[in-house]
mmCIF file of N, CA, C and O in Angstrom:
data_model
loop_
_atom_site.group_PDB
_atom_site.id
_atom_site.type_symbol
_atom_site.label_atom_id
_atom_site.label_comp_id
_atom_site.label_asym_id
_atom_site.label_seq_id
_atom_site.Cartn_x
_atom_site.Cartn_y
_atom_site.Cartn_z
ATOM 1 N N MET A 1 16.562 1.423 34.607
ATOM 2 C CA MET A 1 15.576 2.482 34.657
ATOM 3 C C MET A 1 14.187 1.846 34.726
ATOM 4 O O MET A 1 13.874 0.948 33.956
ATOM 5 N N LYS A 2 13.384 2.307 35.652
ATOM 6 C CA LYS A 2 12.019 1.813 35.802
ATOM 7 C C LYS A 2 11.078 2.704 34.994
ATOM 8 O O LYS A 2 11.025 3.908 35.202
ATOM 9 N N LEU A 3 10.379 2.092 34.050
ATOM 10 C CA LEU A 3 9.425 2.811 33.204
ATOM 11 C C LEU A 3 8.009 2.485 33.630
ATOM 12 O O LEU A 3 7.733 1.353 34.056
ATOM 13 N N PRO A 4 7.072 3.429 33.464
ATOM 14 C CA PRO A 4 5.663 3.106 33.705
ATOM 15 C C PRO A 4 5.218 1.992 32.754
ATOM 16 O O PRO A 4 5.776 1.837 31.654
ATOM 17 N N ASN A 5 4.223 1.243 33.157
ATOM 18 C CA ASN A 5 3.750 0.107 32.352
ATOM 19 C C ASN A 5 3.377 0.506 30.930
ATOM 20 O O ASN A 5 3.661 -0.230 29.982
ATOM 21 N N ASN A 6 2.718 1.669 30.761
ATOM 22 C CA ASN A 6 2.283 2.065 29.420
ATOM 23 C C ASN A 6 3.481 2.380 28.515
ATOM 24 O O ASN A 6 3.484 2.042 27.337
ATOM 25 N N ILE A 7 4.527 2.987 29.055
ATOM 26 C CA ILE A 7 5.711 3.308 28.254
ATOM 27 C C ILE A 7 6.501 2.028 27.959
ATOM 28 O O ILE A 7 6.953 1.815 26.826
ATOM 29 N N GLU A 8 6.629 1.184 28.943
ATOM 30 C CA GLU A 8 7.286 -0.110 28.735
ATOM 31 C C GLU A 8 6.560 -0.909 27.651
ATOM 32 O O GLU A 8 7.174 -1.505 26.772
ATOM 33 N N GLY A 9 5.228 -0.917 27.712
ATOM 34 C CA GLY A 9 4.428 -1.632 26.720
ATOM 35 C C GLY A 9 4.560 -1.033 25.335
ATOM 36 O O GLY A 9 4.644 -1.764 24.336
ATOM 37 N N LEU A 10 4.582 0.297 25.255
ATOM 38 C CA LEU A 10 4.726 0.977 23.962
ATOM 39 C C LEU A 10 6.046 0.571 23.305
ATOM 40 O O LEU A 10 6.082 0.235 22.119
ATOM 41 N N ILE A 11 7.127 0.588 24.071
ATOM 42 C CA ILE A 11 8.438 0.213 23.539
ATOM 43 C C ILE A 11 8.444 -1.257 23.118
ATOM 44 O O ILE A 11 8.917 -1.602 22.034
ATOM 45 N N LYS A 12 7.881 -2.120 23.958
ATOM 46 C CA LYS A 12 7.853 -3.554 23.640
ATOM 47 C C LYS A 12 7.072 -3.823 22.358
ATOM 48 O O LYS A 12 7.526 -4.588 21.501
ATOM 49 N N THR A 13 5.905 -3.196 22.207
ATOM 50 C CA THR A 13 5.105 -3.445 21.000
ATOM 51 C C THR A 13 5.810 -2.921 19.755
ATOM 52 O O THR A 13 5.712 -3.532 18.694
ATOM 53 N N GLN A 14 6.531 -1.798 19.874
ATOM 54 C CA GLN A 14 7.301 -1.299 18.736
ATOM 55 C C GLN A 14 8.394 -2.307 18.368
ATOM 56 O O GLN A 14 8.558 -2.651 17.208
ATOM 57 N N ASN A 15 9.108 -2.770 19.371
ATOM 58 C CA ASN A 15 10.200 -3.704 19.108
ATOM 59 C C ASN A 15 9.711 -5.063 18.623
ATOM 60 O O ASN A 15 10.424 -5.765 17.910
ATOM 61 N N ASP A 16 8.471 -5.417 18.990
ATOM 62 C CA ASP A 16 7.858 -6.661 18.498
ATOM 63 C C ASP A 16 7.170 -6.468 17.153
ATOM 64 O O ASP A 16 6.596 -7.409 16.612
ATOM 65 N N LEU A 17 7.189 -5.236 16.632
ATOM 66 C CA LEU A 17 6.554 -4.867 15.360
ATOM 67 C C LEU A 17 5.050 -5.137 15.395
ATOM 68 O O LEU A 17 4.436 -5.485 14.386
ATOM 69 N N ASP A 18 4.440 -4.933 16.559
ATOM 70 C CA ASP A 18 3.013 -5.161 16.782
ATOM 71 C C ASP A 18 2.272 -3.822 16.710
ATOM 72 O O ASP A 18 2.016 -3.175 17.717
ATOM 73 N N THR A 19 1.947 -3.407 15.499
ATOM 74 C CA THR A 19 1.377 -2.073 15.291
ATOM 75 C C THR A 19 -0.030 -1.921 15.866
ATOM 76 O O THR A 19 -0.404 -0.840 16.296
ATOM 77 N N THR A 20 -0.804 -2.986 15.901
ATOM 78 C CA THR A 20 -2.164 -2.911 16.454
ATOM 79 C C THR A 20 -2.115 -2.614 17.945
ATOM 80 O O THR A 20 -2.816 -1.716 18.438
ATOM 81 N N THR A 21 -1.297 -3.344 18.678
ATOM 82 C CA THR A 21 -1.183 -3.108 20.115
ATOM 83 C C THR A 21 -0.511 -1.770 20.385
ATOM 84 O O THR A 21 -0.876 -1.069 21.327
ATOM 85 N N PHE A 22 0.449 -1.381 19.564
ATOM 86 C CA PHE A 22 1.090 -0.075 19.700
ATOM 87 C C PHE A 22 0.028 1.025 19.673
ATOM 88 O O PHE A 22 -0.008 1.888 20.550
ATOM 89 N N ALA A 23 -0.844 0.994 18.680
ATOM 90 C CA ALA A 23 -1.887 2.021 18.537
ATOM 91 C C ALA A 23 -2.870 2.004 19.704
ATOM 92 O O ALA A 23 -3.445 3.038 20.058
ATOM 93 N N ALA A 24 -3.055 0.863 20.346
ATOM 94 C CA ALA A 24 -3.997 0.746 21.463
ATOM 95 C C ALA A 24 -3.515 1.496 22.706
ATOM 96 O O ALA A 24 -4.303 1.726 23.626
ATOM 97 N N TYR A 25 -2.254 1.904 22.758
ATOM 98 C CA TYR A 25 -1.753 2.699 23.882
ATOM 99 C C TYR A 25 -2.182 4.166 23.779
ATOM 100 O O TYR A 25 -1.947 4.938 24.697
ATOM 101 N N PHE A 26 -2.816 4.539 22.669
ATOM 102 C CA PHE A 26 -3.255 5.914 22.445
ATOM 103 C C PHE A 26 -4.754 6.050 22.677
ATOM 104 O O PHE A 26 -5.500 5.092 22.491
ATOM 105 N N THR A 27 -5.176 7.257 23.054
ATOM 106 C CA THR A 27 -6.605 7.520 23.177
ATOM 107 C C THR A 27 -7.235 7.451 21.784
ATOM 108 O O THR A 27 -6.535 7.525 20.767
ATOM 109 N N GLU A 28 -8.539 7.341 21.754
ATOM 110 C CA GLU A 28 -9.259 7.240 20.481
ATOM 111 C C GLU A 28 -8.989 8.436 19.563
ATOM 112 O O GLU A 28 -8.949 8.299 18.349
ATOM 113 N N HIS A 29 -8.785 9.627 20.144
ATOM 114 C CA HIS A 29 -8.596 10.849 19.347
ATOM 115 C C HIS A 29 -7.198 11.443 19.527
ATOM 116 O O HIS A 29 -6.992 12.646 19.356
ATOM 117 N N ALA A 30 -6.231 10.602 19.833
ATOM 118 C CA ALA A 30 -4.856 11.051 20.046
ATOM 119 C C ALA A 30 -4.268 11.634 18.765
ATOM 120 O O ALA A 30 -4.762 11.384 17.658
ATOM 121 N N THR A 31 -3.195 12.410 18.937
ATOM 122 C CA THR A 31 -2.475 12.959 17.800
ATOM 123 C C THR A 31 -0.993 12.588 17.906
ATOM 124 O O THR A 31 -0.455 12.470 18.996
ATOM 125 N N VAL A 32 -0.375 12.396 16.729
ATOM 126 C CA VAL A 32 1.054 12.140 16.640
ATOM 127 C C VAL A 32 1.629 13.110 15.620
ATOM 128 O O VAL A 32 1.055 13.297 14.542
ATOM 129 N N SER A 33 2.766 13.722 15.956
ATOM 130 C CA SER A 33 3.504 14.582 15.022
ATOM 131 C C SER A 33 4.889 13.983 14.844
ATOM 132 O O SER A 33 5.611 13.776 15.828
ATOM 133 N N ASP A 34 5.245 13.718 13.582
ATOM 134 C CA ASP A 34 6.534 13.100 13.283
ATOM 135 C C ASP A 34 6.955 13.496 11.876
ATOM 136 O O ASP A 34 6.159 13.411 10.937
ATOM 137 N N GLU A 35 8.192 13.924 11.728
ATOM 138 C CA GLU A 35 8.772 14.265 10.427
ATOM 139 C C GLU A 35 7.889 15.223 9.630
ATOM 140 O O GLU A 35 7.701 15.060 8.435
ATOM 141 N N GLY A 36 7.316 16.223 10.299
ATOM 142 C CA GLY A 36 6.526 17.240 9.622
ATOM 143 C C GLY A 36 5.107 16.839 9.273
ATOM 144 O O GLY A 36 4.384 17.600 8.642
ATOM 145 N N SER A 37 4.681 15.661 9.664
ATOM 146 C CA SER A 37 3.311 15.197 9.395
ATOM 147 C C SER A 37 2.595 14.946 10.714
ATOM 148 O O SER A 37 3.224 14.673 11.733
ATOM 149 N N SER A 38 1.263 15.038 10.667
ATOM 150 C CA SER A 38 0.435 14.781 11.848
ATOM 151 C C SER A 38 -0.574 13.689 11.544
ATOM 152 O O SER A 38 -1.061 13.576 10.411
ATOM 153 N N TYR A 39 -0.893 12.928 12.572
ATOM 154 C CA TYR A 39 -1.829 11.816 12.456
ATOM 155 C C TYR A 39 -2.804 11.906 13.618
ATOM 156 O O TYR A 39 -2.392 12.173 14.748
ATOM 157 N N SER A 40 -4.088 11.681 13.346
ATOM 158 C CA SER A 40 -5.117 11.810 14.379
ATOM 159 C C SER A 40 -5.935 10.539 14.481
ATOM 160 O O SER A 40 -6.382 9.997 13.465
ATOM 161 N N GLY A 41 -6.123 10.076 15.709
ATOM 162 C CA GLY A 41 -6.938 8.895 15.958
ATOM 163 C C GLY A 41 -6.137 7.617 15.832
ATOM 164 O O GLY A 41 -5.096 7.567 15.169
ATOM 165 N N ARG A 42 -6.632 6.591 16.485
ATOM 166 C CA ARG A 42 -5.911 5.305 16.519
ATOM 167 C C ARG A 42 -5.671 4.705 15.139
ATOM 168 O O ARG A 42 -4.610 4.129 14.890
ATOM 169 N N GLU A 43 -6.642 4.819 14.242
ATOM 170 C CA GLU A 43 -6.468 4.206 12.914
ATOM 171 C C GLU A 43 -5.347 4.871 12.139
ATOM 172 O O GLU A 43 -4.524 4.194 11.521
ATOM 173 N N GLU A 44 -5.290 6.215 12.152
ATOM 174 C CA GLU A 44 -4.202 6.914 11.461
ATOM 175 C C GLU A 44 -2.867 6.624 12.138
ATOM 176 O O GLU A 44 -1.846 6.468 11.456
ATOM 177 N N ILE A 45 -2.867 6.572 13.467
ATOM 178 C CA ILE A 45 -1.636 6.272 14.200
ATOM 179 C C ILE A 45 -1.158 4.870 13.855
ATOM 180 O O ILE A 45 0.030 4.644 13.622
ATOM 181 N N LYS A 46 -2.073 3.927 13.796
ATOM 182 C CA LYS A 46 -1.708 2.554 13.414
ATOM 183 C C LYS A 46 -1.116 2.535 12.000
ATOM 184 O O LYS A 46 -0.099 1.887 11.757
ATOM 185 N N GLY A 47 -1.725 3.254 11.075
ATOM 186 C CA GLY A 47 -1.214 3.321 9.704
ATOM 187 C C GLY A 47 0.168 3.943 9.647
ATOM 188 O O GLY A 47 1.061 3.462 8.929
ATOM 189 N N TRP A 48 0.371 5.023 10.421
ATOM 190 C CA TRP A 48 1.671 5.694 10.467
ATOM 191 C C TRP A 48 2.754 4.753 10.987
ATOM 192 O O TRP A 48 3.806 4.612 10.367
ATOM 193 N N ILE A 49 2.497 4.106 12.125
ATOM 194 C CA ILE A 49 3.537 3.262 12.723
ATOM 195 C C ILE A 49 3.766 2.010 11.875
ATOM 196 O O ILE A 49 4.889 1.530 11.763
ATOM 197 N N GLN A 50 2.717 1.500 11.231
ATOM 198 C CA GLN A 50 2.878 0.327 10.376
ATOM 199 C C GLN A 50 3.754 0.668 9.176
ATOM 200 O O GLN A 50 4.674 -0.080 8.835
ATOM 201 N N GLU A 51 3.498 1.811 8.554
ATOM 202 C CA GLU A 51 4.299 2.225 7.400
ATOM 203 C C GLU A 51 5.756 2.467 7.809
ATOM 204 O O GLU A 51 6.684 2.012 7.137
ATOM 205 N N ALA A 52 5.964 3.157 8.919
ATOM 206 C CA ALA A 52 7.326 3.439 9.385
ATOM 207 C C ALA A 52 8.055 2.151 9.760
ATOM 208 O O ALA A 52 9.242 1.991 9.458
ATOM 209 N N THR A 53 7.341 1.233 10.397
ATOM 210 C CA THR A 53 7.944 -0.035 10.807
ATOM 211 C C THR A 53 8.353 -0.861 9.592
ATOM 212 O O THR A 53 9.444 -1.418 9.546
ATOM 213 N N GLU A 54 7.474 -0.930 8.599
ATOM 214 C CA GLU A 54 7.787 -1.697 7.393
ATOM 215 C C GLU A 54 8.952 -1.075 6.624
ATOM 216 O O GLU A 54 9.801 -1.775 6.085
ATOM 217 N N LYS A 55 8.990 0.248 6.602
ATOM 218 C CA LYS A 55 10.020 0.949 5.847
ATOM 219 C C LYS A 55 11.381 0.914 6.552
ATOM 220 O O LYS A 55 12.410 0.740 5.900
ATOM 221 N N TYR A 56 11.378 1.067 7.876
ATOM 222 C CA TYR A 56 12.634 1.246 8.602
ATOM 223 C C TYR A 56 12.985 0.132 9.592
ATOM 224 O O TYR A 56 14.070 0.138 10.157
ATOM 225 N N ASN A 57 12.065 -0.799 9.859
ATOM 226 C CA ASN A 57 12.307 -1.892 10.801
ATOM 227 C C ASN A 57 12.902 -1.366 12.116
ATOM 228 O O ASN A 57 13.940 -1.823 12.579
ATOM 229 N N MET A 58 12.237 -0.377 12.705
ATOM 230 C CA MET A 58 12.753 0.353 13.862
ATOM 231 C C MET A 58 12.717 -0.452 15.147
ATOM 232 O O MET A 58 11.791 -1.206 15.387
ATOM 233 N N GLN A 59 13.741 -0.248 15.944
ATOM 234 C CA GLN A 59 13.836 -0.810 17.289
ATOM 235 C C GLN A 59 14.170 0.333 18.239
ATOM 236 O O GLN A 59 14.991 1.194 17.906
ATOM 237 N N LEU A 60 13.533 0.343 19.401
ATOM 238 C CA LEU A 60 13.726 1.407 20.380
ATOM 239 C C LEU A 60 14.478 0.885 21.599
ATOM 240 O O LEU A 60 14.181 -0.200 22.093
ATOM 241 N N THR A 61 15.416 1.683 22.071
ATOM 242 C CA THR A 61 16.113 1.419 23.324
ATOM 243 C C THR A 61 15.937 2.656 24.193
ATOM 244 O O THR A 61 16.413 3.733 23.817
ATOM 245 N N PRO A 62 15.237 2.534 25.323
ATOM 246 C CA PRO A 62 15.026 3.709 26.167
ATOM 247 C C PRO A 62 16.328 4.185 26.805
ATOM 248 O O PRO A 62 17.149 3.370 27.228
ATOM 249 N N ILE A 63 16.499 5.502 26.829
ATOM 250 C CA ILE A 63 17.667 6.120 27.445
ATOM 251 C C ILE A 63 17.262 6.843 28.723
ATOM 252 O O ILE A 63 17.948 6.754 29.734
ATOM 253 N N ASP A 64 16.123 7.552 28.669
ATOM 254 C CA ASP A 64 15.699 8.356 29.818
ATOM 255 C C ASP A 64 14.194 8.593 29.729
ATOM 256 O O ASP A 64 13.628 8.617 28.629
ATOM 257 N N PHE A 65 13.572 8.756 30.887
ATOM 258 C CA PHE A 65 12.148 9.087 30.932
ATOM 259 C C PHE A 65 11.880 9.945 32.159
ATOM 260 O O PHE A 65 12.346 9.639 33.249
ATOM 261 N N HIS A 66 11.138 11.038 31.927
ATOM 262 C CA HIS A 66 10.687 11.907 33.012
ATOM 263 C C HIS A 66 9.218 12.217 32.787
ATOM 264 O O HIS A 66 8.805 12.443 31.649
ATOM 265 N N GLN A 67 8.452 12.222 33.859
ATOM 266 C CA GLN A 67 7.040 12.591 33.774
ATOM 267 C C GLN A 67 6.732 13.576 34.888
ATOM 268 O O GLN A 67 7.181 13.430 36.016
ATOM 269 N N ASN A 68 5.972 14.613 34.511
ATOM 270 C CA ASN A 68 5.510 15.606 35.458
ATOM 271 C C ASN A 68 4.015 15.794 35.204
ATOM 272 O O ASN A 68 3.632 16.420 34.212
ATOM 273 N N GLY A 69 3.194 15.221 36.050
ATOM 274 C CA GLY A 69 1.746 15.300 35.855
ATOM 275 C C GLY A 69 1.335 14.550 34.608
ATOM 276 O O GLY A 69 1.635 13.366 34.443
ATOM 277 N N THR A 70 0.677 15.246 33.691
ATOM 278 C CA THR A 70 0.167 14.614 32.469
ATOM 279 C C THR A 70 1.143 14.711 31.301
ATOM 280 O O THR A 70 0.813 14.310 30.190
ATOM 281 N N LYS A 71 2.342 15.241 31.529
ATOM 282 C CA LYS A 71 3.329 15.380 30.447
ATOM 283 C C LYS A 71 4.566 14.553 30.763
ATOM 284 O O LYS A 71 4.962 14.421 31.911
ATOM 285 N N GLY A 72 5.150 14.005 29.716
ATOM 286 C CA GLY A 72 6.352 13.208 29.885
ATOM 287 C C GLY A 72 7.270 13.364 28.695
ATOM 288 O O GLY A 72 6.865 13.804 27.618
ATOM 289 N N LYS A 73 8.526 13.008 28.908
ATOM 290 C CA LYS A 73 9.515 13.017 27.830
ATOM 291 C C LYS A 73 10.306 11.720 27.909
ATOM 292 O O LYS A 73 10.934 11.420 28.914
ATOM 293 N N LEU A 74 10.241 10.972 26.825
ATOM 294 C CA LEU A 74 10.964 9.721 26.687
ATOM 295 C C LEU A 74 12.080 9.935 25.668
ATOM 296 O O LEU A 74 11.818 10.367 24.545
ATOM 297 N N THR A 75 13.306 9.675 26.060
ATOM 298 C CA THR A 75 14.436 9.745 25.142
ATOM 299 C C THR A 75 14.810 8.310 24.782
ATOM 300 O O THR A 75 14.976 7.467 25.663
ATOM 301 N N VAL A 76 14.883 8.049 23.478
ATOM 302 C CA VAL A 76 15.161 6.702 22.994
ATOM 303 C C VAL A 76 16.245 6.731 21.924
ATOM 304 O O VAL A 76 16.401 7.723 21.219
ATOM 305 N N GLU A 77 16.955 5.628 21.843
ATOM 306 C CA GLU A 77 17.825 5.403 20.695
ATOM 307 C C GLU A 77 17.007 4.578 19.716
ATOM 308 O O GLU A 77 16.493 3.516 20.071
ATOM 309 N N VAL A 78 16.865 5.093 18.505
ATOM 310 C CA VAL A 78 16.094 4.409 17.464
ATOM 311 C C VAL A 78 17.081 3.867 16.445
ATOM 312 O O VAL A 78 17.888 4.611 15.891
ATOM 313 N N SER A 79 17.025 2.561 16.238
ATOM 314 C CA SER A 79 17.868 1.951 15.219
ATOM 315 C C SER A 79 16.977 1.301 14.178
ATOM 316 O O SER A 79 15.835 0.943 14.448
ATOM 317 N N GLY A 80 17.499 1.188 12.976
ATOM 318 C CA GLY A 80 16.729 0.591 11.895
ATOM 319 C C GLY A 80 17.443 0.777 10.578
ATOM 320 O O GLY A 80 18.630 1.113 10.530
ATOM 321 N N THR A 81 16.698 0.612 9.501
ATOM 322 C CA THR A 81 17.261 0.694 8.156
ATOM 323 C C THR A 81 17.030 2.079 7.573
ATOM 324 O O THR A 81 16.463 2.228 6.498
ATOM 325 N N PHE A 82 17.470 3.106 8.276
ATOM 326 C CA PHE A 82 17.350 4.478 7.785
ATOM 327 C C PHE A 82 18.717 5.156 7.880
ATOM 328 O O PHE A 82 19.551 4.764 8.702
ATOM 329 N N PRO A 83 18.958 6.154 7.036
ATOM 330 C CA PRO A 83 20.246 6.855 7.081
ATOM 331 C C PRO A 83 20.474 7.481 8.460
ATOM 332 O O PRO A 83 19.564 8.049 9.050
ATOM 333 N N GLY A 84 21.679 7.335 8.981
ATOM 334 C CA GLY A 84 22.013 7.910 10.276
ATOM 335 C C GLY A 84 21.669 7.032 11.461
ATOM 336 O O GLY A 84 21.782 7.458 12.601
ATOM 337 N N SER A 85 21.234 5.798 11.200
ATOM 338 C CA SER A 85 20.886 4.886 12.292
ATOM 339 C C SER A 85 22.146 4.465 13.019
ATOM 340 O O SER A 85 23.163 4.202 12.380
ATOM 341 N N PRO A 86 22.106 4.406 14.338
ATOM 342 C CA PRO A 86 20.993 4.764 15.221
ATOM 343 C C PRO A 86 20.950 6.272 15.466
ATOM 344 O O PRO A 86 21.949 6.969 15.292
ATOM 345 N N ALA A 87 19.784 6.733 15.892
ATOM 346 C CA ALA A 87 19.577 8.152 16.180
ATOM 347 C C ALA A 87 18.898 8.282 17.533
ATOM 348 O O ALA A 87 18.091 7.433 17.912
ATOM 349 N N VAL A 88 19.219 9.343 18.248
ATOM 350 C CA VAL A 88 18.564 9.617 19.521
ATOM 351 C C VAL A 88 17.372 10.532 19.242
ATOM 352 O O VAL A 88 17.517 11.564 18.581
ATOM 353 N N MET A 89 16.202 10.126 19.713
ATOM 354 C CA MET A 89 14.965 10.877 19.492
ATOM 355 C C MET A 89 14.302 11.162 20.836
ATOM 356 O O MET A 89 14.465 10.399 21.791
ATOM 357 N N ASN A 90 13.544 12.241 20.858
ATOM 358 C CA ASN A 90 12.766 12.599 22.044
ATOM 359 C C ASN A 90 11.293 12.445 21.725
ATOM 360 O O ASN A 90 10.815 12.978 20.720
ATOM 361 N N TYR A 91 10.588 11.727 22.578
ATOM 362 C CA TYR A 91 9.142 11.545 22.460
ATOM 363 C C TYR A 91 8.498 12.410 23.533
ATOM 364 O O TYR A 91 8.594 12.113 24.718
ATOM 365 N N HIS A 92 7.875 13.502 23.100
ATOM 366 C CA HIS A 92 7.178 14.409 24.005
ATOM 367 C C HIS A 92 5.732 13.919 24.092
ATOM 368 O O HIS A 92 5.010 13.917 23.088
ATOM 369 N N LEU A 93 5.340 13.492 25.274
ATOM 370 C CA LEU A 93 4.069 12.809 25.473
ATOM 371 C C LEU A 93 3.128 13.601 26.357
ATOM 372 O O LEU A 93 3.564 14.293 27.274
ATOM 373 N N GLU A 94 1.839 13.464 26.085
ATOM 374 C CA GLU A 94 0.795 13.920 26.997
ATOM 375 C C GLU A 94 -0.108 12.725 27.247
ATOM 376 O O GLU A 94 -0.387 11.945 26.337
ATOM 377 N N PHE A 95 -0.528 12.603 28.505
ATOM 378 C CA PHE A 95 -1.298 11.437 28.916
ATOM 379 C C PHE A 95 -2.707 11.806 29.333
ATOM 380 O O PHE A 95 -2.957 12.888 29.862
ATOM 381 N N ASN A 96 -3.613 10.876 29.091
ATOM 382 C CA ASN A 96 -4.972 10.918 29.618
ATOM 383 C C ASN A 96 -5.128 9.599 30.354
ATOM 384 O O ASN A 96 -5.337 8.564 29.729
ATOM 385 N N ASN A 97 -4.936 9.658 31.665
ATOM 386 C CA ASN A 97 -4.834 8.448 32.484
ATOM 387 C C ASN A 97 -3.670 7.612 31.960
ATOM 388 O O ASN A 97 -2.586 8.131 31.794
ATOM 389 N N ALA A 98 -3.877 6.351 31.682
ATOM 390 C CA ALA A 98 -2.780 5.494 31.222
ATOM 391 C C ALA A 98 -2.565 5.571 29.713
ATOM 392 O O ALA A 98 -1.615 5.003 29.192
ATOM 393 N N PHE A 99 -3.444 6.282 29.011
ATOM 394 C CA PHE A 99 -3.349 6.363 27.548
ATOM 395 C C PHE A 99 -2.593 7.613 27.106
ATOM 396 O O PHE A 99 -2.605 8.636 27.789
ATOM 397 N N ILE A 100 -1.986 7.531 25.949
ATOM 398 C CA ILE A 100 -1.272 8.671 25.362
ATOM 399 C C ILE A 100 -2.265 9.474 24.526
ATOM 400 O O ILE A 100 -2.929 8.926 23.654
ATOM 401 N N SER A 101 -2.362 10.772 24.818
ATOM 402 C CA SER A 101 -3.266 11.628 24.058
ATOM 403 C C SER A 101 -2.514 12.443 22.999
ATOM 404 O O SER A 101 -3.123 12.935 22.051
ATOM 405 N N SER A 102 -1.190 12.577 23.179
ATOM 406 C CA SER A 102 -0.393 13.330 22.222
ATOM 407 C C SER A 102 1.046 12.837 22.243
ATOM 408 O O SER A 102 1.591 12.567 23.314
ATOM 409 N N LEU A 103 1.637 12.724 21.065
ATOM 410 C CA LEU A 103 3.036 12.347 20.921
ATOM 411 C C LEU A 103 3.643 13.225 19.840
ATOM 412 O O LEU A 103 3.128 13.313 18.727
ATOM 413 N N LYS A 104 4.727 13.915 20.209
ATOM 414 C CA LYS A 104 5.491 14.706 19.244
ATOM 415 C C LYS A 104 6.918 14.183 19.294
ATOM 416 O O LYS A 104 7.542 14.162 20.360
ATOM 417 N N ILE A 105 7.417 13.747 18.129
ATOM 418 C CA ILE A 105 8.767 13.177 18.043
ATOM 419 C C ILE A 105 9.712 14.219 17.478
ATOM 420 O O ILE A 105 9.446 14.803 16.430
ATOM 421 N N THR A 106 10.808 14.445 18.208
ATOM 422 C CA THR A 106 11.829 15.386 17.762
ATOM 423 C C THR A 106 13.188 14.704 17.809
ATOM 424 O O THR A 106 13.387 13.749 18.557
ATOM 425 N N GLY A 107 14.121 15.226 17.004
ATOM 426 C CA GLY A 107 15.451 14.635 16.953
ATOM 427 C C GLY A 107 16.457 15.390 17.744
ATOM 428 O O GLY A 107 16.290 16.326 18.380
#
């Protein structure tokens, strides 16, 4: 499966546990919704992914990706040290050019 550079980079930085570069794929005022919580801006997003990475040691394997204009859906298998691992998750994305302006994670 051929992924856009920004999605490929996002997955690689997650798998490399590089939270700073992961957050750099988002716009300055991006939002993330995950597990009933919301995070706004790169600093909060970096804090969210750093905490989740440290807690669960997550690794992503892409399953499917579709993009239509500024919206996309990435389906990934997420494995790590959490109950029910691995799990299939959907990343509902909105883009502003090459940057992610919104990410909502659903199971």
